[in-house]
CSV table of N, CA and C in Angstrom, one decimal:
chain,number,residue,atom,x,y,z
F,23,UNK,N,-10.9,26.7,-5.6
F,23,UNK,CA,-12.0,26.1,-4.9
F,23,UNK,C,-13.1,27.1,-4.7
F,24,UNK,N,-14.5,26.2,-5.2
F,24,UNK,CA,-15.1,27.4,-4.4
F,24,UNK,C,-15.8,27.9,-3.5
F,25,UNK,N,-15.7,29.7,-3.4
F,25,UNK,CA,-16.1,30.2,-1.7
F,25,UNK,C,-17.3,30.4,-1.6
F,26,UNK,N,-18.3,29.6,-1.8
F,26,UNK,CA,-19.6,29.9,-1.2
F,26,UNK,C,-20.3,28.5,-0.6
F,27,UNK,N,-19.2,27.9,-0.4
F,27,UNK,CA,-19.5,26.7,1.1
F,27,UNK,C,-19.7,25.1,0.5
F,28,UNK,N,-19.7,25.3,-1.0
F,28,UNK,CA,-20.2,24.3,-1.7
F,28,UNK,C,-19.6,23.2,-1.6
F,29,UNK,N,-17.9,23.2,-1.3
F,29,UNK,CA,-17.0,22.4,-1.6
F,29,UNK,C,-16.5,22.0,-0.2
F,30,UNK,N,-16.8,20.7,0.6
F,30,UNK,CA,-16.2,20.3,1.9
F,30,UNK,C,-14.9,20.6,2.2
F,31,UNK,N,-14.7,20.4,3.7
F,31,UNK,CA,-13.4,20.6,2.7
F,31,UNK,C,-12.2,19.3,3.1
F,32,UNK,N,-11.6,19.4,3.2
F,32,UNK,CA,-10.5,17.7,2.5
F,32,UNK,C,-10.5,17.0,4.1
F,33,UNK,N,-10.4,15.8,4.2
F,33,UNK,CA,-10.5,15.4,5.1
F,33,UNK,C,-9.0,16.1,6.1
F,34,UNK,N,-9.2,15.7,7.7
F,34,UNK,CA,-8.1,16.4,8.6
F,34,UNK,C,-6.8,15.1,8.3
F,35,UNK,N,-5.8,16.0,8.3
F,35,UNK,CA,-4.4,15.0,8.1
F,35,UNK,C,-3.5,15.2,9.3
F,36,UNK,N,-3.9,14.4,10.0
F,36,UNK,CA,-3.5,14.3,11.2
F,36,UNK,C,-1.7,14.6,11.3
F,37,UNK,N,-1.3,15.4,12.4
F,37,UNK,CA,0.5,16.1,12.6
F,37,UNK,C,1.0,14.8,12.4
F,38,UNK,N,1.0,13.4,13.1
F,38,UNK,CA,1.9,12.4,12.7
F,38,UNK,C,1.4,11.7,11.4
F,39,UNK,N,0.4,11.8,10.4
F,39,UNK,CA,0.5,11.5,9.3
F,39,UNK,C,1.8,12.1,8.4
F,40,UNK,N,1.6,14.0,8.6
F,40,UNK,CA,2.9,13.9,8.1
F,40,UNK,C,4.4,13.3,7.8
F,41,UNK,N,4.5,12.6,9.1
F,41,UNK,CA,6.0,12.5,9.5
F,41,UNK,C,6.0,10.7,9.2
F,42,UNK,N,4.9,10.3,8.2
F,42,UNK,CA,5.3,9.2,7.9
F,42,UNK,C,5.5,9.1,6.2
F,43,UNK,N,5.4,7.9,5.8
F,43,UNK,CA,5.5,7.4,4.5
F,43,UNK,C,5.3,6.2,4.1
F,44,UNK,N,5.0,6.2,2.6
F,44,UNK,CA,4.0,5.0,2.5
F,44,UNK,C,4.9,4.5,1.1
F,45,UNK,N,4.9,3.6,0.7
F,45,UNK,CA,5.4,3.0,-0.7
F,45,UNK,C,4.5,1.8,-1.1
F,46,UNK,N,4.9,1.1,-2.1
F,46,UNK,CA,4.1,0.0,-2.8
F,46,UNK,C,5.3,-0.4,-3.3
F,47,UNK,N,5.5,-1.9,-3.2
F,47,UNK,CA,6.9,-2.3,-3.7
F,47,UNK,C,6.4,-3.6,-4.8
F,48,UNK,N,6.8,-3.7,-5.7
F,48,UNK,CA,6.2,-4.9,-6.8
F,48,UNK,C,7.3,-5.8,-7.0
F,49,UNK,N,6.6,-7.2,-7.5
F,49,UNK,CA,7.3,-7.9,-8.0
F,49,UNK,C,8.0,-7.3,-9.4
F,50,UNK,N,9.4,-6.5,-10.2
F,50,UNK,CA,9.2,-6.2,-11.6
F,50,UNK,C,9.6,-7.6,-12.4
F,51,UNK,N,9.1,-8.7,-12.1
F,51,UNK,CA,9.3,-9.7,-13.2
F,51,UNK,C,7.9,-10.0,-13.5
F,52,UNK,N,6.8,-9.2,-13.1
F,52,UNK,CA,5.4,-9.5,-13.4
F,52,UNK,C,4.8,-8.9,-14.3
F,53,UNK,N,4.0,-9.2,-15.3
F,53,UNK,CA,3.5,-8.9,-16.1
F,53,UNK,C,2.9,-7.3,-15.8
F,54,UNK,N,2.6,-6.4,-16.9
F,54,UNK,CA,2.2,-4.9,-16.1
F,54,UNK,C,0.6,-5.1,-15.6
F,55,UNK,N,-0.1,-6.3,-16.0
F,55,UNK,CA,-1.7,-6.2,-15.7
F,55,UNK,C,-1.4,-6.6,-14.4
F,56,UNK,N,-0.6,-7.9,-13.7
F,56,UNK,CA,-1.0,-8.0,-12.8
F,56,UNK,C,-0.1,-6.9,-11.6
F,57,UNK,N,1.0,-6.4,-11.9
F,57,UNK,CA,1.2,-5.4,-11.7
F,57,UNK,C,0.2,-4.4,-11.0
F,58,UNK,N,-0.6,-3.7,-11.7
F,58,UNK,CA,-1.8,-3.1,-11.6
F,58,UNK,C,-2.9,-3.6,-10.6
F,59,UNK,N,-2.8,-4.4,-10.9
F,59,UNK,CA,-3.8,-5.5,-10.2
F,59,UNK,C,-3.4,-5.5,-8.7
F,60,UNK,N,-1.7,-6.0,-8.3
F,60,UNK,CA,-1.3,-5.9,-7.1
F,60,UNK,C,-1.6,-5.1,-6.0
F,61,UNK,N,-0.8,-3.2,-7.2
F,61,UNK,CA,-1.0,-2.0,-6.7
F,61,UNK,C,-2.9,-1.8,-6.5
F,62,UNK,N,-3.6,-2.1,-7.1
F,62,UNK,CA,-4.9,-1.8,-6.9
F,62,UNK,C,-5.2,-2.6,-5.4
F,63,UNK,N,-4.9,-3.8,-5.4
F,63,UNK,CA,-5.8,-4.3,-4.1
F,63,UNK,C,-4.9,-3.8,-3.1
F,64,UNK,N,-3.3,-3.4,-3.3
F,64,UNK,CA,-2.5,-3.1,-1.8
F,64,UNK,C,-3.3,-1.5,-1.7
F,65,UNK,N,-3.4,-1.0,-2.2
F,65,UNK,CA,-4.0,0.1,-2.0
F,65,UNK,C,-4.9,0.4,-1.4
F,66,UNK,N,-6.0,-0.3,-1.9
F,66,UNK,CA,-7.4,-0.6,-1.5
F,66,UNK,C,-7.2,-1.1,0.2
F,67,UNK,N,-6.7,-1.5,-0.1
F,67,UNK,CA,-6.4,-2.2,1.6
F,67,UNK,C,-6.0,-1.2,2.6
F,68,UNK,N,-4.7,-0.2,2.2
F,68,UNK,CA,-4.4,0.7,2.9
F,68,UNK,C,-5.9,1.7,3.0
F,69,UNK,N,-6.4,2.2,1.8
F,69,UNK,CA,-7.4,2.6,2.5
F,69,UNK,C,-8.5,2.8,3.6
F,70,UNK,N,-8.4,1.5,3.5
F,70,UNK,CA,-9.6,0.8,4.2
F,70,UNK,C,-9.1,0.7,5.8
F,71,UNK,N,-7.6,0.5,5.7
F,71,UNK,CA,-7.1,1.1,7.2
F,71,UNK,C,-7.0,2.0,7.4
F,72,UNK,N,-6.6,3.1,6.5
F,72,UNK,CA,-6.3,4.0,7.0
F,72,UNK,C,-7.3,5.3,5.9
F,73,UNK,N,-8.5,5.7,6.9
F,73,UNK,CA,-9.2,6.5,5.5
F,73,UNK,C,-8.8,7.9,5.4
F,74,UNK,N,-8.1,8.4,6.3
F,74,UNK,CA,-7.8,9.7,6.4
F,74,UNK,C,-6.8,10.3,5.9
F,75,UNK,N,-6.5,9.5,4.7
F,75,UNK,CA,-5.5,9.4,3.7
F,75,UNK,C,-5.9,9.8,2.2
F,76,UNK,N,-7.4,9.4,2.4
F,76,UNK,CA,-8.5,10.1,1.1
F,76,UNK,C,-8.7,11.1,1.3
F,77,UNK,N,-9.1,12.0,0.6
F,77,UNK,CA,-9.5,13.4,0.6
F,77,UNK,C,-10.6,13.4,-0.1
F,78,UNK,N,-11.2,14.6,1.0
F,78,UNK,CA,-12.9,14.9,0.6
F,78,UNK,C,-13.0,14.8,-0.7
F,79,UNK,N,-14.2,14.6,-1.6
F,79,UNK,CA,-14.6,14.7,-2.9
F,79,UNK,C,-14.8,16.1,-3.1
F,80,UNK,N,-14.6,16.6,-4.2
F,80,UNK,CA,-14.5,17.7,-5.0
F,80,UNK,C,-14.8,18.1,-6.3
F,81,UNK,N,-15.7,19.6,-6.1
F,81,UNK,CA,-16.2,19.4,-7.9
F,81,UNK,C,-15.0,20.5,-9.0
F,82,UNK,N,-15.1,19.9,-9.6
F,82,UNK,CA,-14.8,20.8,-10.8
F,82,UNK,C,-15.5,21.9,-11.1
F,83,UNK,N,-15.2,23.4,-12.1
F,83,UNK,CA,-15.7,24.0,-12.3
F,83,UNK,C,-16.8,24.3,-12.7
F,84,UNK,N,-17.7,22.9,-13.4
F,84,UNK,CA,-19.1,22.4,-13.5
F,84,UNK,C,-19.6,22.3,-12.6
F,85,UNK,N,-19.1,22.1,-11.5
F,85,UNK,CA,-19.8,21.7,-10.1
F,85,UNK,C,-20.1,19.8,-10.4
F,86,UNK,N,-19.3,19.3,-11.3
F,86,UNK,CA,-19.4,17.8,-11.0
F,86,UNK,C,-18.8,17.5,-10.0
F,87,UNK,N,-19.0,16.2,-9.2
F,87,UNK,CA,-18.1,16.1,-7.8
F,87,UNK,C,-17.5,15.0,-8.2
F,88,UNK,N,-16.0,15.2,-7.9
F,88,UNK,CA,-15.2,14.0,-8.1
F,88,UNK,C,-14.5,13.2,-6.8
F,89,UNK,N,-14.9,11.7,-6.9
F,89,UNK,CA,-14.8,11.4,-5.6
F,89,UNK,C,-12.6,11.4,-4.7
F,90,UNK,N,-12.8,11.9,-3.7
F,90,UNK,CA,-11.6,12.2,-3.0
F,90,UNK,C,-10.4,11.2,-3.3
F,91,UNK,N,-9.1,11.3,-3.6
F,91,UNK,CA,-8.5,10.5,-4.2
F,91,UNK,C,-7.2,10.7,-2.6
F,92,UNK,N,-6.4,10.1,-3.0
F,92,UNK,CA,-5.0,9.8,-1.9
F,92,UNK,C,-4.3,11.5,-2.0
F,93,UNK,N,-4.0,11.5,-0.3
F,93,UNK,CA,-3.5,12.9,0.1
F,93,UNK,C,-2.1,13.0,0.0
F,94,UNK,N,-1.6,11.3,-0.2
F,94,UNK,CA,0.0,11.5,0.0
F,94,UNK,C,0.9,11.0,-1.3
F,95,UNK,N,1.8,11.0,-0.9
F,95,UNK,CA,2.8,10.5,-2.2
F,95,UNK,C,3.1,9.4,-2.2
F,96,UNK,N,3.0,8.3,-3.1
F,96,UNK,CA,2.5,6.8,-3.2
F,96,UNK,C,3.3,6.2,-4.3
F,97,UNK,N,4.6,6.0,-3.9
F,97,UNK,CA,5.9,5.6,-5.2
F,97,UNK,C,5.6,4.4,-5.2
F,98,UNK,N,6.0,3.7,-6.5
F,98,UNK,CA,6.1,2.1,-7.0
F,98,UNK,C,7.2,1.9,-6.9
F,99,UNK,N,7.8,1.0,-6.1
F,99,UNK,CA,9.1,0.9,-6.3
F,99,UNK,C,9.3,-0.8,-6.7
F,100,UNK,N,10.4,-1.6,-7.2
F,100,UNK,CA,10.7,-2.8,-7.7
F,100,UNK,C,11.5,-3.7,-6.6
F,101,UNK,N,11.5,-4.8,-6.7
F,101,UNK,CA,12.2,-5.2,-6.1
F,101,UNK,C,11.5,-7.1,-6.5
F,102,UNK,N,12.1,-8.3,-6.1
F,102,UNK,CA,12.3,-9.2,-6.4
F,102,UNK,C,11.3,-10.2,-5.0
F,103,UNK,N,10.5,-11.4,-5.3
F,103,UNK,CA,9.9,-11.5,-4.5
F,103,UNK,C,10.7,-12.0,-3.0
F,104,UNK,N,11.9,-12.5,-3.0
F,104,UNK,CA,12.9,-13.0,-2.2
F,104,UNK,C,13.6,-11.9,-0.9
F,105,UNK,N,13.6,-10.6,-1.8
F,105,UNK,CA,13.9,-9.1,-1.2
F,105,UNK,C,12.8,-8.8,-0.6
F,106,UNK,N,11.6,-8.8,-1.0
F,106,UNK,CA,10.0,-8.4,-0.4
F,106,UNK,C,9.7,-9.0,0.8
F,107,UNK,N,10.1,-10.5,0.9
F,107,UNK,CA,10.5,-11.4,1.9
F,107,UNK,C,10.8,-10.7,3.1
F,108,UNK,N,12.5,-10.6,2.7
F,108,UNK,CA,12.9,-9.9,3.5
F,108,UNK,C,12.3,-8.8,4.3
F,109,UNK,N,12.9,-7.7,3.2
F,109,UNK,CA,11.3,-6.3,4.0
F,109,UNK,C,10.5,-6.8,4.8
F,110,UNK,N,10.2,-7.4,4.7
F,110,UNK,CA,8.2,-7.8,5.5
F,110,UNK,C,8.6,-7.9,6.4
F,111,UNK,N,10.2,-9.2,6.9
F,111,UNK,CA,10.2,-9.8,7.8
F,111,UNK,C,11.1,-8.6,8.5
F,112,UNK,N,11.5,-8.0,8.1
F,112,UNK,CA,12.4,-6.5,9.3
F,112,UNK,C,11.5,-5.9,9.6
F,113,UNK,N,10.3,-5.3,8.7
F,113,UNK,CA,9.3,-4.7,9.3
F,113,UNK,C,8.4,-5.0,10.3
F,114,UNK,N,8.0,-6.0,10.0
F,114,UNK,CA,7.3,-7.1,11.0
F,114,UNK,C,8.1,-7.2,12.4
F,115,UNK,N,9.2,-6.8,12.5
F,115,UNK,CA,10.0,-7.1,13.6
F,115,UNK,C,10.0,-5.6,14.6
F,116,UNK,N,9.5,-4.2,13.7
F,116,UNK,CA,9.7,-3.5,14.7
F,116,UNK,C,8.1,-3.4,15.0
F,117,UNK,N,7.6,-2.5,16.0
F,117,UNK,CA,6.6,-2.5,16.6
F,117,UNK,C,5.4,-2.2,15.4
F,118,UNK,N,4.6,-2.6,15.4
F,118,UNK,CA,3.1,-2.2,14.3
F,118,UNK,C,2.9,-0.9,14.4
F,119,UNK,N,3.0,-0.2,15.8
F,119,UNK,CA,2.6,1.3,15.6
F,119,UNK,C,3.6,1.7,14.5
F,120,UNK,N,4.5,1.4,14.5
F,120,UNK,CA,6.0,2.2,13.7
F,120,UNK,C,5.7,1.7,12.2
F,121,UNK,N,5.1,0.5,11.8
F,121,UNK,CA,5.5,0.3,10.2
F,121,UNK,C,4.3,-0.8,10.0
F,122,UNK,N,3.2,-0.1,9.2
F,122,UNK,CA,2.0,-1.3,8.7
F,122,UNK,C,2.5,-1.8,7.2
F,123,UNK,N,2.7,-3.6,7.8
F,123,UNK,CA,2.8,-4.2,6.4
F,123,UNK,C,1.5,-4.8,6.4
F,124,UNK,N,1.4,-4.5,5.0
F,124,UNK,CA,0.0,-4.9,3.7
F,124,UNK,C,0.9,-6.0,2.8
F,125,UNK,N,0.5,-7.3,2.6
F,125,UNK,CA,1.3,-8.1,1.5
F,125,UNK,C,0.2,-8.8,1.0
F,126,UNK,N,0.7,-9.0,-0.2
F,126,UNK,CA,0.5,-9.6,-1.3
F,126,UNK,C,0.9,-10.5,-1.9
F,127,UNK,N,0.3,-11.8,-1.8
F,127,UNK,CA,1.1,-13.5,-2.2
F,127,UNK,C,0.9,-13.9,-3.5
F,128,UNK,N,1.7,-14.2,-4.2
F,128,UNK,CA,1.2,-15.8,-5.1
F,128,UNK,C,-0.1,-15.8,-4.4
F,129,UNK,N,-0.4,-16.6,-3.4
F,129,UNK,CA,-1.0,-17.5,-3.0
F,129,UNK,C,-3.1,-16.1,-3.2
F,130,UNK,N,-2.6,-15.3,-2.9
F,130,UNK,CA,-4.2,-14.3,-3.2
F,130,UNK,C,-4.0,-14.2,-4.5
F,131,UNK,N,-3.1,-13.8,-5.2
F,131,UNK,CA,-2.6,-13.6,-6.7
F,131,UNK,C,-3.6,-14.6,-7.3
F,132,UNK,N,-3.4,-16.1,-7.0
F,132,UNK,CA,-3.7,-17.0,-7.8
F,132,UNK,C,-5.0,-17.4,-7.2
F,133,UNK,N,-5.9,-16.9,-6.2
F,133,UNK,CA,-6.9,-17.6,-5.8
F,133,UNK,C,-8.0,-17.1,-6.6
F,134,UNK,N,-9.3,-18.1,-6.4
F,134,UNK,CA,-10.4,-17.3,-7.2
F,134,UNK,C,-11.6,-16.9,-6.5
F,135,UNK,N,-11.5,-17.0,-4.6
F,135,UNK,CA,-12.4,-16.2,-4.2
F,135,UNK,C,-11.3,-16.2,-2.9
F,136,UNK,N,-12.0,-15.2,-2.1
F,136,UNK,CA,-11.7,-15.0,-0.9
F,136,UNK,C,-11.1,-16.0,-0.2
F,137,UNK,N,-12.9,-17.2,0.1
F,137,UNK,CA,-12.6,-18.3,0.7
F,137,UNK,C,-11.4,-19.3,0.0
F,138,UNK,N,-11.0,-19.3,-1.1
F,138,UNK,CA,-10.2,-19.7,-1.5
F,138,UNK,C,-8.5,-19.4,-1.3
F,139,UNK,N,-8.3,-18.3,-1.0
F,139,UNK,CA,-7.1,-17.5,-0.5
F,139,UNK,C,-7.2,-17.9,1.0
F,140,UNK,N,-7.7,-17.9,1.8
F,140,UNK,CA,-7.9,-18.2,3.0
F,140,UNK,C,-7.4,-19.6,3.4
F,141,UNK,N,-8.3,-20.5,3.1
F,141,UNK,CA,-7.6,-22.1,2.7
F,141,UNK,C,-6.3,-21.4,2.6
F,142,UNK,N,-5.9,-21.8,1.3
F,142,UNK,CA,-4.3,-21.9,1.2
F,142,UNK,C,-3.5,-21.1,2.0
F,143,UNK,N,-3.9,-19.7,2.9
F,143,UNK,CA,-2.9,-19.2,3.4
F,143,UNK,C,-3.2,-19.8,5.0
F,144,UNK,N,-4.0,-20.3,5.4
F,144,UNK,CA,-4.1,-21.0,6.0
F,144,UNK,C,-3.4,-22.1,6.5
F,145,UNK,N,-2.9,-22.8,5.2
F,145,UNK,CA,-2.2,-24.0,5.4
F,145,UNK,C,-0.9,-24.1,4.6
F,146,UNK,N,-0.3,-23.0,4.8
F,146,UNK,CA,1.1,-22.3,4.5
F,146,UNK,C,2.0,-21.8,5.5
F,147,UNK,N,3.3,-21.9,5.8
F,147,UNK,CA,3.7,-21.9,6.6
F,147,UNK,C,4.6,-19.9,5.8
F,148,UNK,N,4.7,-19.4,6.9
F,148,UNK,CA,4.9,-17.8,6.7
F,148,UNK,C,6.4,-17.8,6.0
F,149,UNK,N,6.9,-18.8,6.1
F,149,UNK,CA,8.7,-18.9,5.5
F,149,UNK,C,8.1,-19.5,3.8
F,150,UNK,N,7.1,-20.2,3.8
F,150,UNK,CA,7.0,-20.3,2.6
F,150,UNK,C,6.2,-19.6,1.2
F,151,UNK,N,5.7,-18.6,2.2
F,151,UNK,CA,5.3,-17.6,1.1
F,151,UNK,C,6.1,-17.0,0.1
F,152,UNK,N,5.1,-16.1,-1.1
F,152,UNK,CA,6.3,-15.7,-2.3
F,152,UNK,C,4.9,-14.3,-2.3
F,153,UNK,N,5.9,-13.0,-1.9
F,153,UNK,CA,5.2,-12.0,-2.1
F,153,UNK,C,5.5,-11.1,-3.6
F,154,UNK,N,4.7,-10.9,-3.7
F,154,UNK,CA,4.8,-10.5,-5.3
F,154,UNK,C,4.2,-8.6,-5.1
F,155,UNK,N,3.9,-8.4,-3.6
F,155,UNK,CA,3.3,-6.5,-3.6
F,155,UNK,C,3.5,-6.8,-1.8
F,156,UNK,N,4.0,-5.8,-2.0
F,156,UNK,CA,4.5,-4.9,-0.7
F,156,UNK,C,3.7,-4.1,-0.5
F,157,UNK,N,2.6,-3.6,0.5
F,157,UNK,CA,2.6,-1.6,1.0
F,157,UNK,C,2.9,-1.7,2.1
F,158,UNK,N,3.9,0.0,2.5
F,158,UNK,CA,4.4,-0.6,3.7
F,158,UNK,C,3.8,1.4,3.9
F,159,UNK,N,3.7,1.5,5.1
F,159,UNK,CA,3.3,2.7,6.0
F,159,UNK,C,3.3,3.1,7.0
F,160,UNK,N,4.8,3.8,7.4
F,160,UNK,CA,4.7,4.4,8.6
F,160,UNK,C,6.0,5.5,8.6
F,161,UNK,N,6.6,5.3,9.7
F,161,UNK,CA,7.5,6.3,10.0
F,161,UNK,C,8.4,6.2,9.1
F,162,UNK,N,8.8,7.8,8.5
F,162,UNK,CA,9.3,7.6,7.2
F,162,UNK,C,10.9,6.9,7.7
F,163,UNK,N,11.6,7.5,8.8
F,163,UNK,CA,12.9,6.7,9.0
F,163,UNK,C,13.1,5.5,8.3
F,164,UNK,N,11.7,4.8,9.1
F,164,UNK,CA,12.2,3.1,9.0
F,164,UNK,C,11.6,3.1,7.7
F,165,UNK,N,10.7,3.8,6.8
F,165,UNK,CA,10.1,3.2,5.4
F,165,UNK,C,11.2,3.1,5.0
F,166,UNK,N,12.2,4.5,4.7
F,166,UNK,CA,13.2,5.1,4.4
F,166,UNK,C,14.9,3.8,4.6
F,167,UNK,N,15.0,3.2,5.4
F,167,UNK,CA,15.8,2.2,6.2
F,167,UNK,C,15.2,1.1,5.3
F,168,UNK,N,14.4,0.3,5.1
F,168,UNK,CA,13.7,-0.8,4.4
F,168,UNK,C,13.8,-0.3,2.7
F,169,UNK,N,13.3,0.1,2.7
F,169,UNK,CA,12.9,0.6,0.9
F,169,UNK,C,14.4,1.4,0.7
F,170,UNK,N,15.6,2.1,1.4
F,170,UNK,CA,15.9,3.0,0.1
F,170,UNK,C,16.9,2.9,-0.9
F,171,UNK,N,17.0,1.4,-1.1
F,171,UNK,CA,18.3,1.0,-2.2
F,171,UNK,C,17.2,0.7,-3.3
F,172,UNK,N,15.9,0.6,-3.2
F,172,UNK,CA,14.8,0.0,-4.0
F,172,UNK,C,15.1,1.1,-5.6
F,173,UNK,N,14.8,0.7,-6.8
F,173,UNK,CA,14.6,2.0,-7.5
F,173,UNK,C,12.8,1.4,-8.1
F,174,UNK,N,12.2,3.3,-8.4
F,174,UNK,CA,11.7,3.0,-9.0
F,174,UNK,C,10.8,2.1,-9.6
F,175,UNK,N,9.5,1.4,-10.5
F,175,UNK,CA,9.3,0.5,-11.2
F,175,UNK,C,8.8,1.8,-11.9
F,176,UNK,N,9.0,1.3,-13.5
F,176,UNK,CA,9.2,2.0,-14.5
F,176,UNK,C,8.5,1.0,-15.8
């Protein structure tokens, strides 16, 4: 890095950021685009709650600056939409400070604007959804408790 002040420096990562953990869980019967697609908006989302998970922008040895990318470790793991179900609904059951769920439906999967996702989740009853992307974030115990028979998406 370099020392003559040029380079910010990374955003602060708060003592209990450490002591949590974050995953992304996919549908693996879905095609790899929308795959991609999933993990990009659950992401995007966590950011947006949580920004101090980005790290400052930084230049390379050009001095180009490249903008701040994720501070933590961010596994894909697989699992079935039926199982995601589940998860959501144990998670959802302990306190929000302890475990943020971010999901991801069919129902936003297939919409073609906002207002359109809205409608339909709107007039969906929460037992009838089909999640096809999980992000879950918080205390690594309970990530750990929820996710750890999950393997991998590969």
């Amino acid at each position: 890095f370099p020392t003559d002040g040029s380079c910010k420096p990374c955003s602060p990562i708060r003592a209990e950021t450490l002591l949590k953990k974050c995953v992304l869980i996919m549908d693996g019967s879905l095609p790899v685009g929308l795959v991609a697609n999933t993990a990009a908006v659950l992401a995007m989302s966590l950011g947006r709650l949580h920004p101090e998970l980005i790290g400052a922008d930084l230049p390379d040895q050009d001095g180009q600056i490249h903008p701040g990318i994720t501070t933590i470790v961010l596994p894909v793991l697989k699992s079935q939409p039926e199982q995601m179900a589940n998860i959501a609904r144990r998670a959802r059951e302990l306190p929000s400070s302890e475990v943020l769920v971010i999901d991801f439906t069919s129902l936003a999967q297939q919409a073609k604007t906002y207002g359109d996702y809205q409608s339909a989740l709107s007039a969906t009853q929460a037992t009838a959804l089909r999640y096809v992307g999980l992000c879950l974030f918080g205390q690594a115990a309970h990530i750990k408790s929820l996710t750890g028979s999950l393997p991998l998406l590969r």
